[in-house]
CSV table of C-alpha atoms in Angstrom, one decimal:
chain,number,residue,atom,x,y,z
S,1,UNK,CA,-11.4,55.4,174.9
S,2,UNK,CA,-13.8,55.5,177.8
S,3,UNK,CA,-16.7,52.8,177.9
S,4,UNK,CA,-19.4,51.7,180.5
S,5,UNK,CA,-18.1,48.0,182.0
S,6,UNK,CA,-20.5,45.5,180.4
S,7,UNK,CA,-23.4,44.3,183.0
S,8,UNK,CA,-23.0,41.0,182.0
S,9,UNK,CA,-20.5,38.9,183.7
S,10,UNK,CA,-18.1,36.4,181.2
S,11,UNK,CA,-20.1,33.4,182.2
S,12,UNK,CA,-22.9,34.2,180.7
S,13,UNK,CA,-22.1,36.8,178.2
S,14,UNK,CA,-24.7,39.2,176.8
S,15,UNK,CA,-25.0,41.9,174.0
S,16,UNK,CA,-22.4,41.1,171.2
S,17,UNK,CA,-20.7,38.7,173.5
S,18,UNK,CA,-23.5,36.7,173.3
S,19,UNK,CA,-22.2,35.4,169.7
S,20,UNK,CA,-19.0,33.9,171.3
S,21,UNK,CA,-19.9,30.2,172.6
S,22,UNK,CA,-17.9,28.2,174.9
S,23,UNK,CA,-14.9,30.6,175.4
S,24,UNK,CA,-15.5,32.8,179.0
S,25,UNK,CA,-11.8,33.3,179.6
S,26,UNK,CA,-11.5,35.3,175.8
S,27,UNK,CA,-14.5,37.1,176.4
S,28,UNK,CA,-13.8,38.4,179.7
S,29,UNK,CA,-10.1,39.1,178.2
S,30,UNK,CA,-11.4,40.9,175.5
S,31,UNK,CA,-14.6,42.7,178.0
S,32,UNK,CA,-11.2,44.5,179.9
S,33,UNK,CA,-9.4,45.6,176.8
S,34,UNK,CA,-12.5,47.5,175.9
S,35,UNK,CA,-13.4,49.1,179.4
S,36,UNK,CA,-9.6,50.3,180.1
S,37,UNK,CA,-8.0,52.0,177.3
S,38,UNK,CA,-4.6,51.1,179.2
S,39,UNK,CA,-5.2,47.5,178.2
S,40,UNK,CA,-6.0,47.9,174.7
S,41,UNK,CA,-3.6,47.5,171.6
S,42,UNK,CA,-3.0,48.5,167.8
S,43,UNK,CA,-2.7,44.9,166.7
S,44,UNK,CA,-4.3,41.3,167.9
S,45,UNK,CA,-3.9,38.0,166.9
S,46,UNK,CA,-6.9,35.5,167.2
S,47,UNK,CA,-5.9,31.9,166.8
S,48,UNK,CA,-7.7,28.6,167.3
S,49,UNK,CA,-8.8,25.6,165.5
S,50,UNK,CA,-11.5,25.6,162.7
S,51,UNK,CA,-15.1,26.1,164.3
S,52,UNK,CA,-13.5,28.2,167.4
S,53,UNK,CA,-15.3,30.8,166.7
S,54,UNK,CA,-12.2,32.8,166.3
S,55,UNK,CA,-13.7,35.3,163.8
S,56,UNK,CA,-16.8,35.5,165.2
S,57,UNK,CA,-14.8,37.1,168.6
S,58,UNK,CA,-13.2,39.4,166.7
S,59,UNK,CA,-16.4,40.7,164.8
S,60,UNK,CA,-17.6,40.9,168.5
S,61,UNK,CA,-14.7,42.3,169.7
S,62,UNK,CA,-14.9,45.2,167.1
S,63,UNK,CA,-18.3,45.6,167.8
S,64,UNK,CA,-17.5,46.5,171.4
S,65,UNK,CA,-14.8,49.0,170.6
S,66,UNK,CA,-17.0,51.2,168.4
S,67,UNK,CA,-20.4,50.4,171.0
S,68,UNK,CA,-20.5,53.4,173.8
S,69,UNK,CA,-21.6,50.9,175.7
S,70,UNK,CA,-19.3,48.3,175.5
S,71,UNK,CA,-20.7,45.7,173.2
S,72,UNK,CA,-24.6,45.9,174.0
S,73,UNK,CA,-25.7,44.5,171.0
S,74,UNK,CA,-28.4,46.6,170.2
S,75,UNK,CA,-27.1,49.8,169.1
S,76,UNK,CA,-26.8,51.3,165.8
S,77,UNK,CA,-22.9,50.7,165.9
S,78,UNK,CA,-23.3,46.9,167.2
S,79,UNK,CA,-25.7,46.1,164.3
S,80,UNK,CA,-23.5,47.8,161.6
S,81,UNK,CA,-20.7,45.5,162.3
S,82,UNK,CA,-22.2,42.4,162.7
S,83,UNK,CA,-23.6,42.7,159.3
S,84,UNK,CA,-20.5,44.2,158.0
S,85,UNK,CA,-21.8,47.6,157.1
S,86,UNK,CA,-19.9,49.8,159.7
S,87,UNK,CA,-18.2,52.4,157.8
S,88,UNK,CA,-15.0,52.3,160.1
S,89,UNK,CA,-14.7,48.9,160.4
S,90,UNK,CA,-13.2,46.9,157.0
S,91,UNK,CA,-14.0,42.7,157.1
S,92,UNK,CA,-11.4,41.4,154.7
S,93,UNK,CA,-13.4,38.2,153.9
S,94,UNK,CA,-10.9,36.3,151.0
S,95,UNK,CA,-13.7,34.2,149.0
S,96,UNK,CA,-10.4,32.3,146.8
S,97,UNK,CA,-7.3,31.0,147.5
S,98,UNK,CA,-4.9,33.8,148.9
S,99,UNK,CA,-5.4,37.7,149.4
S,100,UNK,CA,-2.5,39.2,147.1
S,101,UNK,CA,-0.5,42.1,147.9
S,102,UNK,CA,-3.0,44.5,145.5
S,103,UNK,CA,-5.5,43.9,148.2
S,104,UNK,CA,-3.5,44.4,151.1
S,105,UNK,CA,-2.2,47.6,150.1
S,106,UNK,CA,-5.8,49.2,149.6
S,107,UNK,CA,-6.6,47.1,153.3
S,108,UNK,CA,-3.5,49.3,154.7
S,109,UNK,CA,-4.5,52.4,152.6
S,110,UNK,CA,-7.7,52.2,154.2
S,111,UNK,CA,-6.9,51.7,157.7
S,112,UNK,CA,-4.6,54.9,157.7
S,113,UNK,CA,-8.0,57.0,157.3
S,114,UNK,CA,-9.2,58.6,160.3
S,115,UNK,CA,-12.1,56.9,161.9
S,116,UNK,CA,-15.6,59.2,160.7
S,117,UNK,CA,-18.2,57.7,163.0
S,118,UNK,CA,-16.8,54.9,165.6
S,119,UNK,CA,-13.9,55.3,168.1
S,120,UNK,CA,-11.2,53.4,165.9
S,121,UNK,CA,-10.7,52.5,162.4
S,122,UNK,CA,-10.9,48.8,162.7
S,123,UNK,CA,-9.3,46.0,160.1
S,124,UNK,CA,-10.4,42.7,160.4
S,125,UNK,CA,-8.9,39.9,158.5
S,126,UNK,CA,-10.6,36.7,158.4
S,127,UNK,CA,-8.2,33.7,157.3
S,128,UNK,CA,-5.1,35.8,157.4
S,129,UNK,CA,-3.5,32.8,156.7
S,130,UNK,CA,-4.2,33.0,153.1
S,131,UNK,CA,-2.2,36.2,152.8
S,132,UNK,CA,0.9,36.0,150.4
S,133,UNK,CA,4.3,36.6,151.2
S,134,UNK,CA,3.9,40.1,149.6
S,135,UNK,CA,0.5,40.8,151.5
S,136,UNK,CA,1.9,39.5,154.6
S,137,UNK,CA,5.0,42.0,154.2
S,138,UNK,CA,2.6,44.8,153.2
S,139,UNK,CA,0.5,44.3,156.7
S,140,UNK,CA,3.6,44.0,158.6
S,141,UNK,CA,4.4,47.3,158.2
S,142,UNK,CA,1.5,48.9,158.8
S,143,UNK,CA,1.9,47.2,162.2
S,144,UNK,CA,5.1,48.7,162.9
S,145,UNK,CA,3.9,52.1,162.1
S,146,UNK,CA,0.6,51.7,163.1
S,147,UNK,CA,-2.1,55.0,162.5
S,148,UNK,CA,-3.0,56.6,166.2
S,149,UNK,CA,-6.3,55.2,166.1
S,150,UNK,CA,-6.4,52.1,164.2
S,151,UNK,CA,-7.1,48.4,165.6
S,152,UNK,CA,-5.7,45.2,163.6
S,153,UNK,CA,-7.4,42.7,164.1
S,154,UNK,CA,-5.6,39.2,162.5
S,155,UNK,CA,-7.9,35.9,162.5
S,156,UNK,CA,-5.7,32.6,161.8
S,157,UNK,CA,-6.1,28.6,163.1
S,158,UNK,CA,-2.2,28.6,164.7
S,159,UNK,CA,1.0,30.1,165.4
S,160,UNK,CA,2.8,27.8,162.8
S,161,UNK,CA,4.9,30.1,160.5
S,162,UNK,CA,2.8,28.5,157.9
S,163,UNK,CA,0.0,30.4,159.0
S,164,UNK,CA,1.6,33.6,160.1
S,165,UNK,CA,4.5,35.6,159.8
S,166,UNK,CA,7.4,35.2,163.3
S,167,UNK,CA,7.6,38.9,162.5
S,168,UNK,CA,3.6,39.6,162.6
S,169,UNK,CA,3.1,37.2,166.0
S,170,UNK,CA,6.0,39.2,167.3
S,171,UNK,CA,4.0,42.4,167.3
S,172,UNK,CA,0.2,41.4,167.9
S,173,UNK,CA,-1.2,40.6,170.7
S,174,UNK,CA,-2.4,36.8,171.1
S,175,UNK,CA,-5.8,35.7,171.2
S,176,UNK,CA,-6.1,32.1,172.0
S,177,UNK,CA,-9.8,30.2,171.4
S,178,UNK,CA,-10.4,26.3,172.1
S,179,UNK,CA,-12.7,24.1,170.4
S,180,UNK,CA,-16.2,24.6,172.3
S,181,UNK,CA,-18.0,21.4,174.1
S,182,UNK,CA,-20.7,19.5,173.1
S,183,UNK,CA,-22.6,20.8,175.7
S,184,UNK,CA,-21.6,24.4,175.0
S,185,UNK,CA,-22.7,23.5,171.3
S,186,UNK,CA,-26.0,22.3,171.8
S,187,UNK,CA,-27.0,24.6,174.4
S,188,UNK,CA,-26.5,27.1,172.0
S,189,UNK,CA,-28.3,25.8,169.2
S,190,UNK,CA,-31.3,25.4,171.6
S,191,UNK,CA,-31.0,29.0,173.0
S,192,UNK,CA,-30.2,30.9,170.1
S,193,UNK,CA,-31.4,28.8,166.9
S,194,UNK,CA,-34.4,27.3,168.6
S,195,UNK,CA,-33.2,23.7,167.8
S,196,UNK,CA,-34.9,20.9,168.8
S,197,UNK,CA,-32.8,19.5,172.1
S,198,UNK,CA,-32.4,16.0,171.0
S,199,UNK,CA,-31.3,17.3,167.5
S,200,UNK,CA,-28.8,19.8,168.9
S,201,UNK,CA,-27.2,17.3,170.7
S,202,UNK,CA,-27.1,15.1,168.1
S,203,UNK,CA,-25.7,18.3,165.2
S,204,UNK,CA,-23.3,19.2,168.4
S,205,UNK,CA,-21.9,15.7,169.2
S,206,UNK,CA,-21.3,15.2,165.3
S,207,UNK,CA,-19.8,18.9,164.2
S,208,UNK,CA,-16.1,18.2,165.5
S,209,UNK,CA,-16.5,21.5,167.7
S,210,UNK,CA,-17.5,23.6,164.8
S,211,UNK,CA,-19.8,25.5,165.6
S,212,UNK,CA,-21.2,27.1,162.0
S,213,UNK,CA,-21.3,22.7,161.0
S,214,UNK,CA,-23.5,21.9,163.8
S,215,UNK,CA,-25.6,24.5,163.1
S,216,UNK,CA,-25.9,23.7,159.3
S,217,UNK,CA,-26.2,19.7,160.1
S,218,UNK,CA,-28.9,20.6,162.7
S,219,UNK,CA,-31.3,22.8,160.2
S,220,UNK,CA,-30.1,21.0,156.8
S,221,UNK,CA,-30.9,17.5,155.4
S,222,UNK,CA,-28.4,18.0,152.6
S,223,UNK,CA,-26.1,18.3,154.7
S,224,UNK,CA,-26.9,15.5,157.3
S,225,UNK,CA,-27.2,13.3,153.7
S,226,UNK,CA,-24.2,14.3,153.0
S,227,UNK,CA,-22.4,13.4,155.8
S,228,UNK,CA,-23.6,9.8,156.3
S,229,UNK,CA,-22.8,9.5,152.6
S,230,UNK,CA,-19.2,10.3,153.3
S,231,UNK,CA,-19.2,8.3,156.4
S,232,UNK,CA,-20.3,5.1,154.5
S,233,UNK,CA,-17.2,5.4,152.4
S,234,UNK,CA,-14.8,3.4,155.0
S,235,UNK,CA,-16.7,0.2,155.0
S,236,UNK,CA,-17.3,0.2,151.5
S,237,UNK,CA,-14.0,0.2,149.8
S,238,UNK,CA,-13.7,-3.6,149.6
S,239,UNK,CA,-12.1,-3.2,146.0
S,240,UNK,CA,-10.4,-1.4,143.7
S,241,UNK,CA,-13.7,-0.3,141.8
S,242,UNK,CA,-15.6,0.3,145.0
S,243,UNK,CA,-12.1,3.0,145.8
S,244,UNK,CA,-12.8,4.8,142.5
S,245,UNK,CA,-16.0,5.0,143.1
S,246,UNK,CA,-16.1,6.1,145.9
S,247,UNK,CA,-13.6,9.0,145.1
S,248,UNK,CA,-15.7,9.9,141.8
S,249,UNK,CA,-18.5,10.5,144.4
S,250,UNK,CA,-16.7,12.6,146.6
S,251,UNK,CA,-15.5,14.9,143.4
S,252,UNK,CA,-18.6,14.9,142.1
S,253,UNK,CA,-20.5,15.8,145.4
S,254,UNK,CA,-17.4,19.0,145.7
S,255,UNK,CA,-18.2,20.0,141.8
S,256,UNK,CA,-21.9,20.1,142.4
S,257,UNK,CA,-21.8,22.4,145.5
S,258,UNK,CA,-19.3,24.3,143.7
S,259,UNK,CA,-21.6,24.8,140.6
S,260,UNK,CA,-24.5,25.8,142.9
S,261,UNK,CA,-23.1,28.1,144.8
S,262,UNK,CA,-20.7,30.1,142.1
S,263,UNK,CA,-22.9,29.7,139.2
S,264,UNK,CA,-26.0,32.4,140.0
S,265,UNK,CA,-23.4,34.5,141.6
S,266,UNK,CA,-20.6,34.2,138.6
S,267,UNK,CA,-23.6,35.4,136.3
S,268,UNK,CA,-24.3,38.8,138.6
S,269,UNK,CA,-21.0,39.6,138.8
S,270,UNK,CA,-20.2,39.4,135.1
S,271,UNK,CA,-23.5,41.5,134.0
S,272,UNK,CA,-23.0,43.9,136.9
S,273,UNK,CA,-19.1,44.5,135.8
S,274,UNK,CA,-20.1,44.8,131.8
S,275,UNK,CA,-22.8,47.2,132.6
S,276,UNK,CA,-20.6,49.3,134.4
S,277,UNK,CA,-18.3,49.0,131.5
S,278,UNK,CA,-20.8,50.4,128.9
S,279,UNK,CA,-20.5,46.5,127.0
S,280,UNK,CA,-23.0,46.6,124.6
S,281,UNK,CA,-24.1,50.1,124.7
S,282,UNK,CA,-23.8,52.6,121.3
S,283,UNK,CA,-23.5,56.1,120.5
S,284,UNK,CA,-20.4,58.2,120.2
S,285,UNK,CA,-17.3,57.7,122.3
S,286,UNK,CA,-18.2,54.5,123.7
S,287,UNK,CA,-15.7,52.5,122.0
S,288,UNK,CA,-13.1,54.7,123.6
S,289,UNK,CA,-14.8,54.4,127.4
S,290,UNK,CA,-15.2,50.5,127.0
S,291,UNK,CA,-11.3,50.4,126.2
S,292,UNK,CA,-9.8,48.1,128.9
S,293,UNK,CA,-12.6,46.1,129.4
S,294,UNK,CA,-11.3,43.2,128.4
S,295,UNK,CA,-8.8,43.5,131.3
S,296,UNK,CA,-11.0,43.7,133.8
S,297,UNK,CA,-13.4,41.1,132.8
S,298,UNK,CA,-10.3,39.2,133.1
S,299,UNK,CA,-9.6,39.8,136.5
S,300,UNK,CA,-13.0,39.4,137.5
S,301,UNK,CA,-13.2,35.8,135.4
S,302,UNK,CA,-9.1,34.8,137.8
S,303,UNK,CA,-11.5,36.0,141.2
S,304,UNK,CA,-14.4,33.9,140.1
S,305,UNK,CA,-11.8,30.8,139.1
S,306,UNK,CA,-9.9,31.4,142.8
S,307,UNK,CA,-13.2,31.2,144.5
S,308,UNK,CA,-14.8,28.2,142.6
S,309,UNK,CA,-11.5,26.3,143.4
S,310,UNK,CA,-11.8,27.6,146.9
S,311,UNK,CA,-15.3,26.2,147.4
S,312,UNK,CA,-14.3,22.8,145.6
S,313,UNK,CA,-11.3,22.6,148.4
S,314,UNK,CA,-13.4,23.2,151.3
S,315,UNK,CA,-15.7,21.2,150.5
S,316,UNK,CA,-13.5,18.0,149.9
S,317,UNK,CA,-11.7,19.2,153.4
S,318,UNK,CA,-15.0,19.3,155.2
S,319,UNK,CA,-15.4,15.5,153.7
S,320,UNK,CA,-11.5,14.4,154.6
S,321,UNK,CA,-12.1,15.9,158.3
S,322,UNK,CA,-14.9,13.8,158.9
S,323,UNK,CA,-13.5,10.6,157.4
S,324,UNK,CA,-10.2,11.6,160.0
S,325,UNK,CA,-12.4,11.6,162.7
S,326,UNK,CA,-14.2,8.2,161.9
S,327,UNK,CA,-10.5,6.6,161.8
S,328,UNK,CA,-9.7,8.7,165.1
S,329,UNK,CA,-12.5,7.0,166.7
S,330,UNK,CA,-11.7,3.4,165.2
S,331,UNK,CA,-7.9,4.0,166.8
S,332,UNK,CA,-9.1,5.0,169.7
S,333,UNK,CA,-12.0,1.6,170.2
S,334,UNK,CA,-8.3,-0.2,169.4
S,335,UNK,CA,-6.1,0.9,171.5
S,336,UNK,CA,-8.8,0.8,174.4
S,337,UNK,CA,-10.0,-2.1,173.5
S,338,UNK,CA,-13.7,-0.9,172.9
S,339,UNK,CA,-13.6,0.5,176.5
S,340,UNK,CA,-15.2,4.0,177.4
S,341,UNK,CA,-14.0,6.7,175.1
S,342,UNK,CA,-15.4,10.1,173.3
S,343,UNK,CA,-15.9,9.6,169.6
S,344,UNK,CA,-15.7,12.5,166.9
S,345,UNK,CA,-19.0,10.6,165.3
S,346,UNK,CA,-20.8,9.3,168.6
S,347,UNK,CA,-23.6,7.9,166.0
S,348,UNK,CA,-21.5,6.0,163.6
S,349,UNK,CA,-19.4,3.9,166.6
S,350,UNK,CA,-20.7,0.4,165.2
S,351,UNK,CA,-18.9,1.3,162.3
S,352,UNK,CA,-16.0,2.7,163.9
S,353,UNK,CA,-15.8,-0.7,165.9
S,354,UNK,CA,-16.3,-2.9,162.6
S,355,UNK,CA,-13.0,-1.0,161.4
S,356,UNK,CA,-11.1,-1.3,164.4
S,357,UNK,CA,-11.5,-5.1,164.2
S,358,UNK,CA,-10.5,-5.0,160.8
S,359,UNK,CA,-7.7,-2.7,160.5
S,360,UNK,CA,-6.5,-2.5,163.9
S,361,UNK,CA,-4.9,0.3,165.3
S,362,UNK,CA,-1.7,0.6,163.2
S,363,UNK,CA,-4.5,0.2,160.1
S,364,UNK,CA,-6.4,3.6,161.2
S,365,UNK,CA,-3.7,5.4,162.1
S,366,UNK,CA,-2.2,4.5,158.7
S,367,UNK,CA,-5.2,5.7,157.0
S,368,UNK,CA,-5.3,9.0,159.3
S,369,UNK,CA,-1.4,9.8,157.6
S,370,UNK,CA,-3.2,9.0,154.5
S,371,UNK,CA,-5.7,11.7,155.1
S,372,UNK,CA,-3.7,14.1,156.0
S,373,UNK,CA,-1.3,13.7,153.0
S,374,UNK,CA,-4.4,14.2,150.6
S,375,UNK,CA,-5.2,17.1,152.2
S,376,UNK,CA,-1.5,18.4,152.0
S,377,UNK,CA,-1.5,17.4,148.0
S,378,UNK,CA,-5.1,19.5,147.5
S,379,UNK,CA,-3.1,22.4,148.9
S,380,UNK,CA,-0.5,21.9,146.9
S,381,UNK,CA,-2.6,22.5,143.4
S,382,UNK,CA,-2.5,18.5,142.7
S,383,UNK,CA,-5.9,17.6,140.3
S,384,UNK,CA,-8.8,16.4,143.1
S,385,UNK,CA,-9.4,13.4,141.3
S,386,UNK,CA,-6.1,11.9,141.4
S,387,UNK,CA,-5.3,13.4,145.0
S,388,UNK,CA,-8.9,11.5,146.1
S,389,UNK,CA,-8.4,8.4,144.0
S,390,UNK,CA,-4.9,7.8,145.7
S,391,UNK,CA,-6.4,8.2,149.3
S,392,UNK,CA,-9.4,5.4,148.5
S,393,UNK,CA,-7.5,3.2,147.3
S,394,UNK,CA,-4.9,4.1,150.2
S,395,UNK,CA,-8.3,3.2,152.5
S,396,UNK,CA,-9.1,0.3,151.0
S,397,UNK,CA,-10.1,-2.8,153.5
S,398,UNK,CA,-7.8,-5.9,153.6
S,399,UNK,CA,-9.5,-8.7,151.8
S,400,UNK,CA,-11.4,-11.3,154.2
């Protein structure tokens, strides 16, 4: 395809490049591949680390392939993708835990269609890391064969084989995003979201590099609540009780964010599917047209399940993440002897200091392993009360 260079330079990114903070190396990267069809391929690969913005480059990416203009932002085409509407660009968003090979063959049935409106038919996977074997196998070989004018676009946090096929790295082109600054954060909060400046840099300095987080943390006092609430845990767990507590609180917290955001939308889905299914309705024939209902409400109640455990999970993660980083910052006050160092949680470094002196820097990282094995066992299906309970009490404080 042909396209006008973008005006903008990749320092200071405009149109849909605008939406990609903190990364001028992948923008400008990604700028060339749309301007000379000679640098452009069938299949890419965008990597980085939870709040890279890895997704968000792809959307922009995608954006800029179907934009005559390269990406402007303001065009009919732009604004279709960004909100997901485009008709020749498919956003595989999983809402549960995996996408199974059912949806991946409809995902590679689509993507052989010959673009209608845009310059490519584009397929972008968020979290392709969730794709099963089967799925995995199913994509594969659409990228081997690949339709003439069809884009792949593959969004996963690394290149472990964990995450995504040898075979599918082998044949994509690599992507790779960093965890934005601080700076970069905040400046975009301010710019773009109208944030106050000392709260952006307070939302940025706190977020861990995730973007989406310091946003919500900036605008939401749930979520700043809920933060501090997980960040008093460590100096709380004096005793046994005060662990089992303290884990009852963070399964609670997961269920009730679960509840609110499944239960309104649980309650559409199910009324919109039985409506479509003639449930309830009378007259002649209609026992015959509702047969096989049952199945599908099925299915539709396994999605719902998937997602609600999905929810739960993150949630729990977003709380084990920022407990890791607390314990990071306690190891590193340890090790350097409180001496000049970054800290995940800037605003919580008296308690990161009151845990250094009394765990030490063997302590933390002990409790890091700890973190990271409850995180491992949540993956692995165990029950979130018993996986959280072990890690409390695996926190607990020595006794005075």
């Amino acid at each position: 395809m042909t396209a006008a260079a973008p005006r903008e330079t990749a320092a200071e990114p405009g149109g849909v490049w605008a939406q990609v903070v903190g990364q001028p190396d992948v923008v400008a990267e990604l700028q060339a591949a749309v301007a000379d069809p000679a640098a452009m391929t069938h299949a890419w690969l965008f990597t980085g680390p939870p709040g890279s913005g890895r997704s968000v480059a792809a959307r922009a990416f995608a954006a800029a392939l179907q934009c005559p203009e390269g990406g402007d932002g303001t065009c009919h085409a732009c604004r279709t993708v960004l909100a997901g509407t485009h008709a020749d660009v498919k956003i595989i968003v999983p809402d549960g835990l995996s996408i199974g090979a059912r949806e991946a063959r409809e995902m590679v049935v689509g993507a052989s269609r010959a673009p209608s409106q845009g310059h490519w038919q584009i397929v972008l996977v968020e979290d392709a890391d969730r794709m099963t074997e089967h799925a995995a196998n199913a994509v594969l070989k659409m990228i081997e064969e690949p339709p003439a004018r069809t884009v792949m676009l593959l969004c996963v946090p690394s290149l472990h084989p964990d995450d995504v096929m040898v075979t599918i790295r082998s044949r994509c082109r690599l992507v790779s995003l960093r965890t934005p600054t601080v700076d970069a954060i905040a400046d975009v909060l301010v710019r773009r979201d109208g944030v106050d400046p000392a709260m952006a840099a307070w939302a940025a300095a706190g977020s861990g590099g995730h973007v989406g987080r310091a946003r919500r943390l900036a605008r939401d006092e749930e979520a700043r609540l809920a933060r501090k609430a997980v960040l008093d845990i460590p100096r709380s767990l004096v005793s046994l009780s005060a662990c089992l507590d303290a884990a009852e609180e963070l399964v609670g917290s997961a269920k009730e964010e679960t509840e609110a955001a499944t239960s309104a939308l649980d309650s559409a889905e199910t009324e919109a599917l039985k409506t479509s299914l003639g449930v309830g309705a009378r007259g002649p024939g209609i026992t015959a047209a509702t047969r096989g209902g049952a199945g599908a409400l099925k299915e539709l109640e396994r999605k719902q399940k998937s997602r609600a455990t999905r929810i739960g999970r993150d949630s729990l993660d977003r709380a084990l993440v920022d407990l890791a980083g607390l314990y990071r910052d306690a190891l590193v006050l340890a090790a350097t002897r409180g001496g000049a160092a970054t800290l995940n949680h800037p605003d919580r470094r008296a308690d990161a200091e009151e845990l250094a002196r009394l765990i030490g820097a063997e302590g933390a990282l002990r409790r890091i392993d700890a973190i990271l094995d409850c995180r491992l066992a949540l993956e692995q299906n165990v029950k979130p009360q018993i996986a959280v309970e072990a890690l409390t009490v695996a926190l607990r404080l020595p006794a005075a």
